[in-house]
Amino acid sequence: MHDFVYKKNELYSEQVPIASIARAIGTPFYLYSRHTLENHYRVFDSAFSSIPHLTCFSVKANFNLAILRIMAHLGGGADVVSGGELYRALYAGISPNKIVYTGVGKKGDEIEYALEANILMFNVESPEELSLINRIAGRMKKKARIALRVNPDINPRTHPYIATGLRENKFGINIPHAVKEYARAQKLKNIEIAGIGCHIGSQIVEVSPFLEALKRVKILMAELNKMKITIQYLDLGGGLGITYDQEEPPHPRDYAESLMKELKGLQVTLILEPGRVIVGNAGILVTQVLYTKKNNRKNFVIVDAGMNDLIRPSLYGAYQKIQPVIRAKRKTIIADIVGPICESGDFLAKDRKIQMLKAHEFIAVMGAGAYGFSMSSNYNSRPRIAEVLADKNRFSIIRERECYDDLIRGERMPDDLKISEFGIRKQGLGI
Ligand SMILES: *Cc1c(COP(=O)(O)O)cnc(C)c1O
């Protein structure tokens, strides 16, 4: 369920007509519905209300501070994968004791920062990382709480780029190896074993891969028990999928029920790291038609948002539903919806059936709230676009559109390439 619906023939976000936002601030922009976000979080979190648990929103799905603040207000924690994400989560007011830090390549300064902040735990992905965390914690006279992120070797049956729990993936430590590492961790002076972590992939639309992973983790837990290692936190990661097209993912309640059944009798606090399922369908990308043209009988609709703004179609061949902001009774065409980037891979949709569109009309790319803005870039020197939050009958800009100055911020000329300010003006390059 989401709050982007037509009233008569005009698309609204909550009570705000989307065309009015587009006219006020220009295009393209990301638009989120606060109500949808809150509703998704509550539905997900309350599905686990009968057991001790912690919902840690996956910051990489959408890192906007206002969105993280909404999560904080709802009592949510955060799953972070870098020092930068940790900074954002803390800045947004998420309490450090609800933050878990995952990632195969944590650097020393990032580890130090997380120890300083006193986060809940590190999900450790290699023996060398475990040793480094122990050393840094020792230097800081602290004890680092850790889980080992295990790789359960499960096929999540999703796109290969977002499968993470297979033997050939770079993530985690395989289970036989993990037993040895836990034994070693037990002896490290500045390490406190707090849990086990696993995250098998993203956009998973069945419950069974999660259950298979959980079964393997349970076997490991039993083995650790024999070694007198008690696991307080069981972190099952994120990955629950959403409907982009025809997928029928399990409802969070069904997902929760299946997991909780499998967990019966275990004395653990469950940690979940949902990203996409919270924010994916709570956001859209609004873009404007610039031109339409026909090449060799193929229709192209050229819009002002490109793969640098939303890379999912180009990167994974992902399907994103596209709707006109104002629906009209016109004939439908089959067209490629493409951006302005100088790459043939720059498209939002291929061979898509859509109402005939004209220049200046607005279209909405649905299901763009997760891995949309957060994966955007400045490729082709395009300023990153604005983000807007709709809340009942109001909207606020939660991230300004970048300007040209933002594009060159931090760039420096070596001395021998410097031109005096006067020189630049004289050449007509000044602004
Ligand atoms: C990406 C990621 C998530 C979130 O995945 P979703 O599919 O968006 O729910 C959770 N945990 C870890 C470790 C991740 O890397």
mmCIF file of N, CA and C in Angstrom, residues 10 114 180 213 240 248 268:
data_model
loop_
_atom_site.group_PDB
_atom_site.id
_atom_site.type_symbol
_atom_site.label_atom_id
_atom_site.label_comp_id
_atom_site.label_asym_id
_atom_site.label_seq_id
_atom_site.Cartn_x
_atom_site.Cartn_y
_atom_site.Cartn_z
ATOM 1 N N GLU A 10 -5.646 12.958 -11.810
ATOM 2 C CA GLU A 10 -4.400 13.606 -11.412
ATOM 3 C C GLU A 10 -3.759 12.845 -10.256
ATOM 4 N N ALA A 114 33.137 4.214 15.228
ATOM 5 C CA ALA A 114 32.006 3.422 15.727
ATOM 6 C C ALA A 114 32.206 3.032 17.193
ATOM 7 N N LYS A 180 35.436 -21.635 14.125
ATOM 8 C CA LYS A 180 36.830 -21.375 14.539
ATOM 9 C C LYS A 180 37.030 -19.926 14.954
ATOM 10 N N ALA A 213 18.231 -20.058 5.593
ATOM 11 C CA ALA A 213 19.376 -19.393 6.224
ATOM 12 C C ALA A 213 19.267 -19.492 7.737
ATOM 13 N N LEU A 240 13.746 -8.333 2.389
ATOM 14 C CA LEU A 240 12.376 -8.630 1.979
ATOM 15 C C LEU A 240 11.997 -7.756 0.774
ATOM 16 N N GLU A 248 4.947 -11.049 -6.075
ATOM 17 C CA GLU A 248 4.037 -11.169 -4.936
ATOM 18 C C GLU A 248 4.818 -11.573 -3.695
ATOM 19 N N VAL A 268 16.806 -15.108 22.286
ATOM 20 C CA VAL A 268 17.615 -14.087 21.610
ATOM 21 C C VAL A 268 16.774 -12.854 21.334
#
